[in-house]
PDB file of C-alpha atoms in Angstrom:
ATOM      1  CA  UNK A1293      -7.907  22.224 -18.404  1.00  0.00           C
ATOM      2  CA  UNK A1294      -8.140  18.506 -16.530  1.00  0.00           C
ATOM      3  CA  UNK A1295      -5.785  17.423 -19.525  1.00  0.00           C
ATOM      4  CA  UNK A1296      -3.302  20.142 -19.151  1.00  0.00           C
ATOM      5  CA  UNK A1297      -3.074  18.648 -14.899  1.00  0.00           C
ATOM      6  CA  UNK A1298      -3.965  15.596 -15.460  1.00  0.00           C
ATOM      7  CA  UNK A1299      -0.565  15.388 -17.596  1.00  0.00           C
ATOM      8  CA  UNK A1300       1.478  17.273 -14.970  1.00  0.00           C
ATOM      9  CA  UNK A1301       0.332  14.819 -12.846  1.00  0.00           C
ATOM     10  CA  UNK A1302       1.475  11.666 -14.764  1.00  0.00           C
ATOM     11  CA  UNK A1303       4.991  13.287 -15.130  1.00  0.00           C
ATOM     12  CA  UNK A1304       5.116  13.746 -11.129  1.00  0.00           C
ATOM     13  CA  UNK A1305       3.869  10.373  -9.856  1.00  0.00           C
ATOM     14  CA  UNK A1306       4.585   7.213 -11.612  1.00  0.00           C
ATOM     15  CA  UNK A1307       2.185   5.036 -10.447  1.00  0.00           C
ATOM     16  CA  UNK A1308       0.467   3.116 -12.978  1.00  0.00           C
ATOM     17  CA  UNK A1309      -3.126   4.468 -11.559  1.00  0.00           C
ATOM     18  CA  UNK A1310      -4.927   7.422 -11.471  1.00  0.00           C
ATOM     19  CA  UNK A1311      -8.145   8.057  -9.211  1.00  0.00           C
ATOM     20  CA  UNK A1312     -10.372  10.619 -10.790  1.00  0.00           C
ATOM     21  CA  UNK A1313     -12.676  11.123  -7.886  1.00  0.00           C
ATOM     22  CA  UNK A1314     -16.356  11.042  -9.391  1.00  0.00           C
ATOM     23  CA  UNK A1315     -18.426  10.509  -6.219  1.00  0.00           C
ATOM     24  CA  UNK A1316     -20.693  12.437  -4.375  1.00  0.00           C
ATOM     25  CA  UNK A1317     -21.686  14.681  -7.665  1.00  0.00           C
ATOM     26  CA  UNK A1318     -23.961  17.721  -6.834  1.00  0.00           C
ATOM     27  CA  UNK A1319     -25.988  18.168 -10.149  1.00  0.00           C
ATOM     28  CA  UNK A1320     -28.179  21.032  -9.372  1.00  0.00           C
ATOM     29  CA  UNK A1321     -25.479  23.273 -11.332  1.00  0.00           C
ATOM     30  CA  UNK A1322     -25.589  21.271 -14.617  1.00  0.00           C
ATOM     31  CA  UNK A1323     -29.128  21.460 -14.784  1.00  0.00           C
ATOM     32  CA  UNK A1324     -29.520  25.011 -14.490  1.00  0.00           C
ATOM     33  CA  UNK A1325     -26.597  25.051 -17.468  1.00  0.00           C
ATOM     34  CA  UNK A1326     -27.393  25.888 -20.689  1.00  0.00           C
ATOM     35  CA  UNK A1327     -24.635  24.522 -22.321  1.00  0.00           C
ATOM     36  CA  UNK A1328     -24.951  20.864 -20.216  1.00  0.00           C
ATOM     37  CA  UNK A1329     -28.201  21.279 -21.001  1.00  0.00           C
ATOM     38  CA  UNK A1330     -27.389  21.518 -24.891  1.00  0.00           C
ATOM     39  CA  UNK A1331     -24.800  18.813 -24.253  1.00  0.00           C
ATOM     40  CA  UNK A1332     -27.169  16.505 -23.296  1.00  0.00           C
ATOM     41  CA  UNK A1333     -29.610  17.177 -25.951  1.00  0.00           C
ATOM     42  CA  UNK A1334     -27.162  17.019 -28.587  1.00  0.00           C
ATOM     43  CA  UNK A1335     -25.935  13.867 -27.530  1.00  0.00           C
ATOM     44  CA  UNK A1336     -28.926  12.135 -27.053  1.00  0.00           C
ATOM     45  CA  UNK A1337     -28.232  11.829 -23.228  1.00  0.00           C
ATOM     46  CA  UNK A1338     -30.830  10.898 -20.795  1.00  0.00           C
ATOM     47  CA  UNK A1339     -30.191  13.764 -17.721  1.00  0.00           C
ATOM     48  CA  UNK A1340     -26.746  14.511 -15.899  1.00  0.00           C
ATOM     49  CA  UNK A1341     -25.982  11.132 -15.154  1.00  0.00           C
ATOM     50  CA  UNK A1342     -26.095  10.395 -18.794  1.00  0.00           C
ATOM     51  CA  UNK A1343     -23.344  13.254 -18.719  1.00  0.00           C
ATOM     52  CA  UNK A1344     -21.602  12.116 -15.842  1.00  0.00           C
ATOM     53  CA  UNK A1345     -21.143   9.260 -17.666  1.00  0.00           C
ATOM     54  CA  UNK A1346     -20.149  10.462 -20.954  1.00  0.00           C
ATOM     55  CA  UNK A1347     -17.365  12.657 -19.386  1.00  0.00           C
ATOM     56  CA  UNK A1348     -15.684   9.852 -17.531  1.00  0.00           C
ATOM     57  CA  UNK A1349     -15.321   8.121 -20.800  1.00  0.00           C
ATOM     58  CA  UNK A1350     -13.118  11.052 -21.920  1.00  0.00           C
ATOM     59  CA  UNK A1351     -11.071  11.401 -19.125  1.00  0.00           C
ATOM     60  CA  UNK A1352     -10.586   7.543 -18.887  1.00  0.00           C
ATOM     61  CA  UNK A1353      -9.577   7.569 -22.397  1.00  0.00           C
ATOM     62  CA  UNK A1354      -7.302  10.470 -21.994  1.00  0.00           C
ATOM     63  CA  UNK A1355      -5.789   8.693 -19.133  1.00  0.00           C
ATOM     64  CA  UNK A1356      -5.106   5.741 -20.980  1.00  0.00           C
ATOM     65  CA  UNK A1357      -2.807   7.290 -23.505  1.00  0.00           C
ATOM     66  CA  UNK A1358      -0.551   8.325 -20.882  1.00  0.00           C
ATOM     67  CA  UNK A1359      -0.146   4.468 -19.707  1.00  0.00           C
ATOM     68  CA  UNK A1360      -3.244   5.191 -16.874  1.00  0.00           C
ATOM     69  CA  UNK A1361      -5.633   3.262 -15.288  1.00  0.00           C
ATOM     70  CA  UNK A1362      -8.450   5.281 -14.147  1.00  0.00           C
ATOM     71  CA  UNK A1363      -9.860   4.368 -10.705  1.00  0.00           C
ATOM     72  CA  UNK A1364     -12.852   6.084  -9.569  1.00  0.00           C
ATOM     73  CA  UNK A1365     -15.770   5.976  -6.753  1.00  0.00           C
ATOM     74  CA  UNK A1366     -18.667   3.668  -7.799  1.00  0.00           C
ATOM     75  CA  UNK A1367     -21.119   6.562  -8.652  1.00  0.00           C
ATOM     76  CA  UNK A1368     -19.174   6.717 -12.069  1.00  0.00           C
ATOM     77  CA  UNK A1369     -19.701   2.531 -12.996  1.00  0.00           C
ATOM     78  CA  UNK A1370     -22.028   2.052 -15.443  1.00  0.00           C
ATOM     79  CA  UNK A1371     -22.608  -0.435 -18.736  1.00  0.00           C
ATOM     80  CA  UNK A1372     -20.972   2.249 -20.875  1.00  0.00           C
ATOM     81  CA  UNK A1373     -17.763   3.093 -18.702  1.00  0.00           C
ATOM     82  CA  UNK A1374     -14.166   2.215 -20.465  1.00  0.00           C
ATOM     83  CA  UNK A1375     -14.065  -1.467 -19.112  1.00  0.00           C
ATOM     84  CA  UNK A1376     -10.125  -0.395 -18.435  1.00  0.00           C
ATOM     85  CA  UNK A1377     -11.586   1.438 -15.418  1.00  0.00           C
ATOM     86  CA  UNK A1378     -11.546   0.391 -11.936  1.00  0.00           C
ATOM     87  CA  UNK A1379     -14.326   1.251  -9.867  1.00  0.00           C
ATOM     88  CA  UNK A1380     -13.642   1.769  -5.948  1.00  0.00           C
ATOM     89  CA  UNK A1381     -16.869   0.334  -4.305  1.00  0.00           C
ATOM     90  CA  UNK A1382     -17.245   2.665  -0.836  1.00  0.00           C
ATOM     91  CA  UNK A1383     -21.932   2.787  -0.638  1.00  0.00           C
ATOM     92  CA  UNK A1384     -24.420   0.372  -0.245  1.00  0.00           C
ATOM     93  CA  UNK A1385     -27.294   2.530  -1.523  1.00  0.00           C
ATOM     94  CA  UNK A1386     -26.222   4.586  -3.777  1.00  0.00           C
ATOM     95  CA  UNK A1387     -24.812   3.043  -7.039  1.00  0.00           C
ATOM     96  CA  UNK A1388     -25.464  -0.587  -5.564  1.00  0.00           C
ATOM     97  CA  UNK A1389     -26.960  -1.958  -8.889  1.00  0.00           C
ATOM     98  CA  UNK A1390     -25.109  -0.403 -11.482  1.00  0.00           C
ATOM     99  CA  UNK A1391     -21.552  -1.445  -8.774  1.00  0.00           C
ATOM    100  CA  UNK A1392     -22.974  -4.832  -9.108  1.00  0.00           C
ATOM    101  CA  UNK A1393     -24.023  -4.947 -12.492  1.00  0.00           C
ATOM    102  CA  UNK A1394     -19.810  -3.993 -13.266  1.00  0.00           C
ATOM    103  CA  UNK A1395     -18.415  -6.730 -11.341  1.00  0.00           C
ATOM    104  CA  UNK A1396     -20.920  -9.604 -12.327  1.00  0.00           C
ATOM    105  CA  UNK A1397     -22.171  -8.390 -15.703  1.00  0.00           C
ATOM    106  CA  UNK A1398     -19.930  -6.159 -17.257  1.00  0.00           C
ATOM    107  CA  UNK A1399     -16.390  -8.247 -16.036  1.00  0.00           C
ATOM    108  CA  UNK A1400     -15.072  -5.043 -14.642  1.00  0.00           C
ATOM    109  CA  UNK A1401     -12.679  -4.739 -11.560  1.00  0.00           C
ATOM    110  CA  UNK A1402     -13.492  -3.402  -8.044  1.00  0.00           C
ATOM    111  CA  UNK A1403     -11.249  -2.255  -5.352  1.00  0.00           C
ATOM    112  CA  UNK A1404     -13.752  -2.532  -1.991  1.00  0.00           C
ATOM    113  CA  UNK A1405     -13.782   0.735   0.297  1.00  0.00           C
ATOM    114  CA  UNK A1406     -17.567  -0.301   1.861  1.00  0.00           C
ATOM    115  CA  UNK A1407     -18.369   3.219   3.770  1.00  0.00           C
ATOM    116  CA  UNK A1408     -20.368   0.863   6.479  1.00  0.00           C
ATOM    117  CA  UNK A1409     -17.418  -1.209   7.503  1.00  0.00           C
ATOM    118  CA  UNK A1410     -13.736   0.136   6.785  1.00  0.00           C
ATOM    119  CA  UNK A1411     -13.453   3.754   7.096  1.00  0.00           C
ATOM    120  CA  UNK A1412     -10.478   4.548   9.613  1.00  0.00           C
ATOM    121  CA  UNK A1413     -12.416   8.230  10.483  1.00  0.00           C
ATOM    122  CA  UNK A1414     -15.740   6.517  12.185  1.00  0.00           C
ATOM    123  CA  UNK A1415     -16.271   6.756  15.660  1.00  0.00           C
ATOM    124  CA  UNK A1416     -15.553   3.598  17.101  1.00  0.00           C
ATOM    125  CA  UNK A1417     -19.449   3.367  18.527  1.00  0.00           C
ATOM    126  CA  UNK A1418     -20.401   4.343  14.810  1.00  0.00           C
ATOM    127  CA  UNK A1419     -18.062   1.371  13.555  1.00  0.00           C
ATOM    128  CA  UNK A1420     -16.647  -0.966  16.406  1.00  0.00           C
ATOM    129  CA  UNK A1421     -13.334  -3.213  15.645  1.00  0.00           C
ATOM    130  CA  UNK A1422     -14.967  -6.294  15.030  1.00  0.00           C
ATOM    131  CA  UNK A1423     -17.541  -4.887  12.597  1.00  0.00           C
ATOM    132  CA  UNK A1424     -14.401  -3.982  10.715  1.00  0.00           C
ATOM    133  CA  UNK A1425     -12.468  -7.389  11.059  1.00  0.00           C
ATOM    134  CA  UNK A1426     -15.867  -9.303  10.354  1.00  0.00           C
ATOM    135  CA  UNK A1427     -16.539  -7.926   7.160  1.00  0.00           C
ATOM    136  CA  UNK A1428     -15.903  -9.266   3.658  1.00  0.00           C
ATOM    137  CA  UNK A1429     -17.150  -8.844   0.467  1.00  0.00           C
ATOM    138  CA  UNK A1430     -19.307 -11.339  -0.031  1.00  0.00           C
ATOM    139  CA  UNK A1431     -21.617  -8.977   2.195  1.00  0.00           C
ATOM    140  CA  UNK A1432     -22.098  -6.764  -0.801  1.00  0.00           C
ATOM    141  CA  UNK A1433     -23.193  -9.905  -2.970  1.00  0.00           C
ATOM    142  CA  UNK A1434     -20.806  -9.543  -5.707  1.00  0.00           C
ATOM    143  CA  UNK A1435     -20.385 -13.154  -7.612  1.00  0.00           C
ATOM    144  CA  UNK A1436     -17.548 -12.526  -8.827  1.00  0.00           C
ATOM    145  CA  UNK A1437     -14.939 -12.114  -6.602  1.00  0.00           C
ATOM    146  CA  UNK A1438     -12.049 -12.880  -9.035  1.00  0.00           C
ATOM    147  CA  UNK A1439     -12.972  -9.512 -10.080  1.00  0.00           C
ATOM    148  CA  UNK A1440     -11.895  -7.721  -6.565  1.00  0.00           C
ATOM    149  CA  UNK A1441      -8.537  -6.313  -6.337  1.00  0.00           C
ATOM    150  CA  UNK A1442      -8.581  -5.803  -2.718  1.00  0.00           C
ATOM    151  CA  UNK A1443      -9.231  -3.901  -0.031  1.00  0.00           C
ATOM    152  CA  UNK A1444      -8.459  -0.589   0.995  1.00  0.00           C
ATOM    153  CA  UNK A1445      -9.880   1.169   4.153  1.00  0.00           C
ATOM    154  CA  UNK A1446     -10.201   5.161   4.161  1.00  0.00           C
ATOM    155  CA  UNK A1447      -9.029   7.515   7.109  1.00  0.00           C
ATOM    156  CA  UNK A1448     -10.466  11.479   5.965  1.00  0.00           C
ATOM    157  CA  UNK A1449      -8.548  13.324   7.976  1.00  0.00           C
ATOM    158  CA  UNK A1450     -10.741  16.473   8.076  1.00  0.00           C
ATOM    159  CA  UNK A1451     -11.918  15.303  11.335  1.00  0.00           C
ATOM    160  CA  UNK A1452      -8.718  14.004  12.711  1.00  0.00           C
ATOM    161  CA  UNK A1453      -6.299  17.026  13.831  1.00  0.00           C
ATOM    162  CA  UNK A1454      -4.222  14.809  16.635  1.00  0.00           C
ATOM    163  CA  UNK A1455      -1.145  12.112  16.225  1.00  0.00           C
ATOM    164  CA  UNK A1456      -3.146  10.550  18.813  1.00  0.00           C
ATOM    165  CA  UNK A1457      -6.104  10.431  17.167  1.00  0.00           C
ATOM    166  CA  UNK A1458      -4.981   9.511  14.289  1.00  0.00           C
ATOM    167  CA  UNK A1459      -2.953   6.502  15.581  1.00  0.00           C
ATOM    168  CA  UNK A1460      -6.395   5.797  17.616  1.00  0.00           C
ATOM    169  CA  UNK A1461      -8.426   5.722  14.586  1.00  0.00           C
ATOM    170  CA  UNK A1462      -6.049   3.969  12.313  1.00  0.00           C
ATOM    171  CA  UNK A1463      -3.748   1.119  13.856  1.00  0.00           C
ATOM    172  CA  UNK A1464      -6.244  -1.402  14.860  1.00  0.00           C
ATOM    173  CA  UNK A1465      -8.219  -1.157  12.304  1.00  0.00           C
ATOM    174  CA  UNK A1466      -5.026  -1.360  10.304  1.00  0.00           C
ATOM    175  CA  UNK A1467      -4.395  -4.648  11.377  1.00  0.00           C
ATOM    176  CA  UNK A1468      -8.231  -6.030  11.080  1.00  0.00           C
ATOM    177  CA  UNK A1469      -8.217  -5.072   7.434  1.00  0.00           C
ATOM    178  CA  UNK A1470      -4.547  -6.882   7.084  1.00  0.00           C
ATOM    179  CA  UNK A1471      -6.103  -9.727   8.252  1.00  0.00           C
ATOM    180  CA  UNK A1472      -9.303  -9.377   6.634  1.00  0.00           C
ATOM    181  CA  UNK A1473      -7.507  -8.865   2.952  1.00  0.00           C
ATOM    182  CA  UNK A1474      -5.034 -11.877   3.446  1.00  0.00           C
ATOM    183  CA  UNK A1475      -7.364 -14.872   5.612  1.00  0.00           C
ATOM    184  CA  UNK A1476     -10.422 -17.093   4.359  1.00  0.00           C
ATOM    185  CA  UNK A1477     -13.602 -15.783   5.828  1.00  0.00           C
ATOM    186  CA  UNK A1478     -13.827 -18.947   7.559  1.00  0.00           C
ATOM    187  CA  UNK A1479     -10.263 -18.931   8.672  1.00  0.00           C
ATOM    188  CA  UNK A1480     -11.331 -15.817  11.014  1.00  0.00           C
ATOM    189  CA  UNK A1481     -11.756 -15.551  14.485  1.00  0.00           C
ATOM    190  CA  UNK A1482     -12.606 -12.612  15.911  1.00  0.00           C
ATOM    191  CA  UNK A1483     -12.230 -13.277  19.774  1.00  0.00           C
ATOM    192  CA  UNK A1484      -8.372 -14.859  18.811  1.00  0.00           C
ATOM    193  CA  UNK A1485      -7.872 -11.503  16.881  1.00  0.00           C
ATOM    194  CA  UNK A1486      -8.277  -9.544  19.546  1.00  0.00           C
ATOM    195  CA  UNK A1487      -5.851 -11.401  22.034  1.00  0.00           C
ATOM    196  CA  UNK A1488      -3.755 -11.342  19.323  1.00  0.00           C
ATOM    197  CA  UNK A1489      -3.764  -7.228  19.249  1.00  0.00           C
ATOM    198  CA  UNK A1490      -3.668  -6.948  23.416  1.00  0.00           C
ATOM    199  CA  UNK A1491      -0.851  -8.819  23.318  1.00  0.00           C
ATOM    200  CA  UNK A1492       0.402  -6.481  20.709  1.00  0.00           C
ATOM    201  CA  UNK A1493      -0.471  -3.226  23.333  1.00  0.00           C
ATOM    202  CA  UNK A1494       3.515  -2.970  25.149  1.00  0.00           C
ATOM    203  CA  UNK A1495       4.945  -3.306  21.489  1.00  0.00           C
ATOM    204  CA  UNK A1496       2.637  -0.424  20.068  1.00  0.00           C
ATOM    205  CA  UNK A1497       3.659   1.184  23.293  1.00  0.00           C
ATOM    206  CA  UNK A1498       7.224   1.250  23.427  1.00  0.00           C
ATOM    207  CA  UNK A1499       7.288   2.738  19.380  1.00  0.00           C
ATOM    208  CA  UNK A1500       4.806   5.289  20.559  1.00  0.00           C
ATOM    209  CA  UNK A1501       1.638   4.263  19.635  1.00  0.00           C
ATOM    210  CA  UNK A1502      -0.837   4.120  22.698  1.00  0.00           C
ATOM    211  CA  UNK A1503      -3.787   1.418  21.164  1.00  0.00           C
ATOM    212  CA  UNK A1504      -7.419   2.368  22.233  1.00  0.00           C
ATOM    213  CA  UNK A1505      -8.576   0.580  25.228  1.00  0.00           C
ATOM    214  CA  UNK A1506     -10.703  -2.737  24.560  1.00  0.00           C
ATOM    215  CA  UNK A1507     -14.027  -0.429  25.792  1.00  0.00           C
ATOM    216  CA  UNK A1508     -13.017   1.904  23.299  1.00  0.00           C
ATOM    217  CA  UNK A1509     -12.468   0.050  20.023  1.00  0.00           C
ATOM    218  CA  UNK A1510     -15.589  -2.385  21.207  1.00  0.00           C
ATOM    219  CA  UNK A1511     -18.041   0.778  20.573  1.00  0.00           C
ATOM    220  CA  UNK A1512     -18.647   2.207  24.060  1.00  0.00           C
ATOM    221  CA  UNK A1513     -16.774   5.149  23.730  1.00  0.00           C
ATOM    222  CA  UNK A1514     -18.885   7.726  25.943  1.00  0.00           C
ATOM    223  CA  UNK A1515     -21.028   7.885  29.280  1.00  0.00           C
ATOM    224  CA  UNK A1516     -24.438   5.742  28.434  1.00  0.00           C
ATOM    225  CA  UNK A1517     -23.007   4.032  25.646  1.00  0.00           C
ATOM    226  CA  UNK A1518     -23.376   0.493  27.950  1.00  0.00           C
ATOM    227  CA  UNK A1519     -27.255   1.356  28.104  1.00  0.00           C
ATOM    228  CA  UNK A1520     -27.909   2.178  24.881  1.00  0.00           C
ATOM    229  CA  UNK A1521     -29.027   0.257  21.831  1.00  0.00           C
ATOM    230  CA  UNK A1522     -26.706  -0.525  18.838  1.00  0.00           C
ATOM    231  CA  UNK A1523     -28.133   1.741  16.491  1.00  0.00           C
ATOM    232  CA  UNK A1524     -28.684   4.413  18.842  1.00  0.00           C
ATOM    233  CA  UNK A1525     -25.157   4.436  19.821  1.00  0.00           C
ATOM    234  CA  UNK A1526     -24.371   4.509  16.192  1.00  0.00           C
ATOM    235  CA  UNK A1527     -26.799   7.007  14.927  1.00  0.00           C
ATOM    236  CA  UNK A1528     -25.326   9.417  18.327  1.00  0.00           C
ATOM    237  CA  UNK A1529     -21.820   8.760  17.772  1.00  0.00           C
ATOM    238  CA  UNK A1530     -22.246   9.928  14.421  1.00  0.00           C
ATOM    239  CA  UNK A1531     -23.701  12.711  14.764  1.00  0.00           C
ATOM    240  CA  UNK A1532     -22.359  13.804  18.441  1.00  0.00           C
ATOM    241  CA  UNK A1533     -19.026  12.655  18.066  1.00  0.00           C
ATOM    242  CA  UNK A1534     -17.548  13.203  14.452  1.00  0.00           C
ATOM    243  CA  UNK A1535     -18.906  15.922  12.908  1.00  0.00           C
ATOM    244  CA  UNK A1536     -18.101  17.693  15.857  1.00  0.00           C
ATOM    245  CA  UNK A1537     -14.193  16.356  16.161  1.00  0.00           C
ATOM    246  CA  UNK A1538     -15.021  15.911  19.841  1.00  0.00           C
ATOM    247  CA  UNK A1539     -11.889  13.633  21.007  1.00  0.00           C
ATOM    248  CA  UNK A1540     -14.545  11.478  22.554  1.00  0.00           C
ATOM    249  CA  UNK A1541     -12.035   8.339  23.023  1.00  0.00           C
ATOM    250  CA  UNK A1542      -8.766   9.860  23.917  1.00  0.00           C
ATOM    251  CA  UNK A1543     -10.832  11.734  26.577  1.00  0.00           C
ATOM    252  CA  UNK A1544     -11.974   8.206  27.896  1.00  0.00           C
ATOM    253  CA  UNK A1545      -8.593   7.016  28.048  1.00  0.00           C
ATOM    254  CA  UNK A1546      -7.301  10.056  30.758  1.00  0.00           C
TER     255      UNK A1546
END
């Protein structure tokens, strides 16, 4: 079946990549499968990530035939992986090692999506501007860089159901992530960045884009934000303010 569209695909887009998904895998219903279950044993695999693994291979391969790449979230990287894959590196915790362990160990290529600093969807108290704009990939302690691609900074829209949110939540992080992809760490400058953007607002303006103001993007996007602790102004934006899709910041900006 993921053959027969993964073919229809190919013919429709002509991209020379294809991202299979792979994260986030909820295994409960392969263990309580008898035939995973006599998958595994037949092929000597450990548990279901032993499968996971073994059915990437297939799909990689089956990609590559039709000219593919295969790109796929980090849960899927492991020593045994099609080294033609690229692996899209979005969590610290989970899949840290064996993410690592592809980069440094097993020369495979990255693209970096770090969860914790570039998605577009996160409240800005969750994940201010300058979190964004600091960040590199050296954080993540991969060695060898020569084997990141590049950045590239999510915005799930499940959350987002506004032009003006979504311009909120995407333009200046937009341009941190520009910036953050193209300059030397030590090249950056935070504070010149964002005089850089304000000076940007009456452009942004008059094509429509209204920029969040500098209280907003900075993280203190709702009443008692000022008096609150960093991570308790994260840990209540994200659970007050974006599971919710309560337009906390274009509300502060009325």
């Amino acid at each position: 079946m993921l053959y027969d569209i993964f073919d229809e695909l190919c013919e429709i887009f002509l991209a020379p990549y294809f991202h299979i998904g792979g994260d986030e895998v909820v295994p409960k219903m392969w263990d309580n499968c008898p035939e995973c279950q006599k998958l595994i044993k037949e092929h000597n695999l450990k548990d279901h990530v032993g499968l996971h693994r073994y059915f990437n291979n297939f799909l990689v391969a089956h990609l590559k035939k039709r000219g593919k790449r295969t790109i796929g979230w980090n849960e899927m990287l492991c020593p045994e992986l099609d080294k033609s894959a690229i692996g899209q590196f979005w969590t610290f915790e989970r899949g840290l090692p064996e993410a690592l362990d592809w980069v440094d160990n097993q020369n495979g290529e990255v693209i970096i999506s770090s969860g914790m600093y570039v998605y577009a969807d996160y409240p800005y108290s969750r994940l201010s501007l300058s979190a964004t704009y600091n960040f590199n990939a050296d954080y993540l302690g991969i060695e060898r860089m020569e084997n990141v691609l590049g950045y590239e900074f999510p915005l799930w829209t499940e959350y987002v159901r506004s032009d003006e949110k979504y311009a909120l939540q995407l333009y200046p992080r937009m341009l941190a992530m520009a910036e953050t992809g193209w300059t030397k760490p030590l090249l950056k400058n935070y504070e010149n960045f964002e005089n850089r953007l304000e000076n940007q607002r009456e452009y942004f303006e008059s094509i429509g884009i209204t920029l969040p103001p500098r209280k907003v993007y900075s993280g203190y996007t709702f009443d008692g934000a000022e008096d609150m602790t960093f991570a308790d102004r994260r840990m209540k934006a994200f659970w007050d303010y974006w599971y919710d899709d309560v337009d906390y910041e274009l509300n502060k900006m009325k």
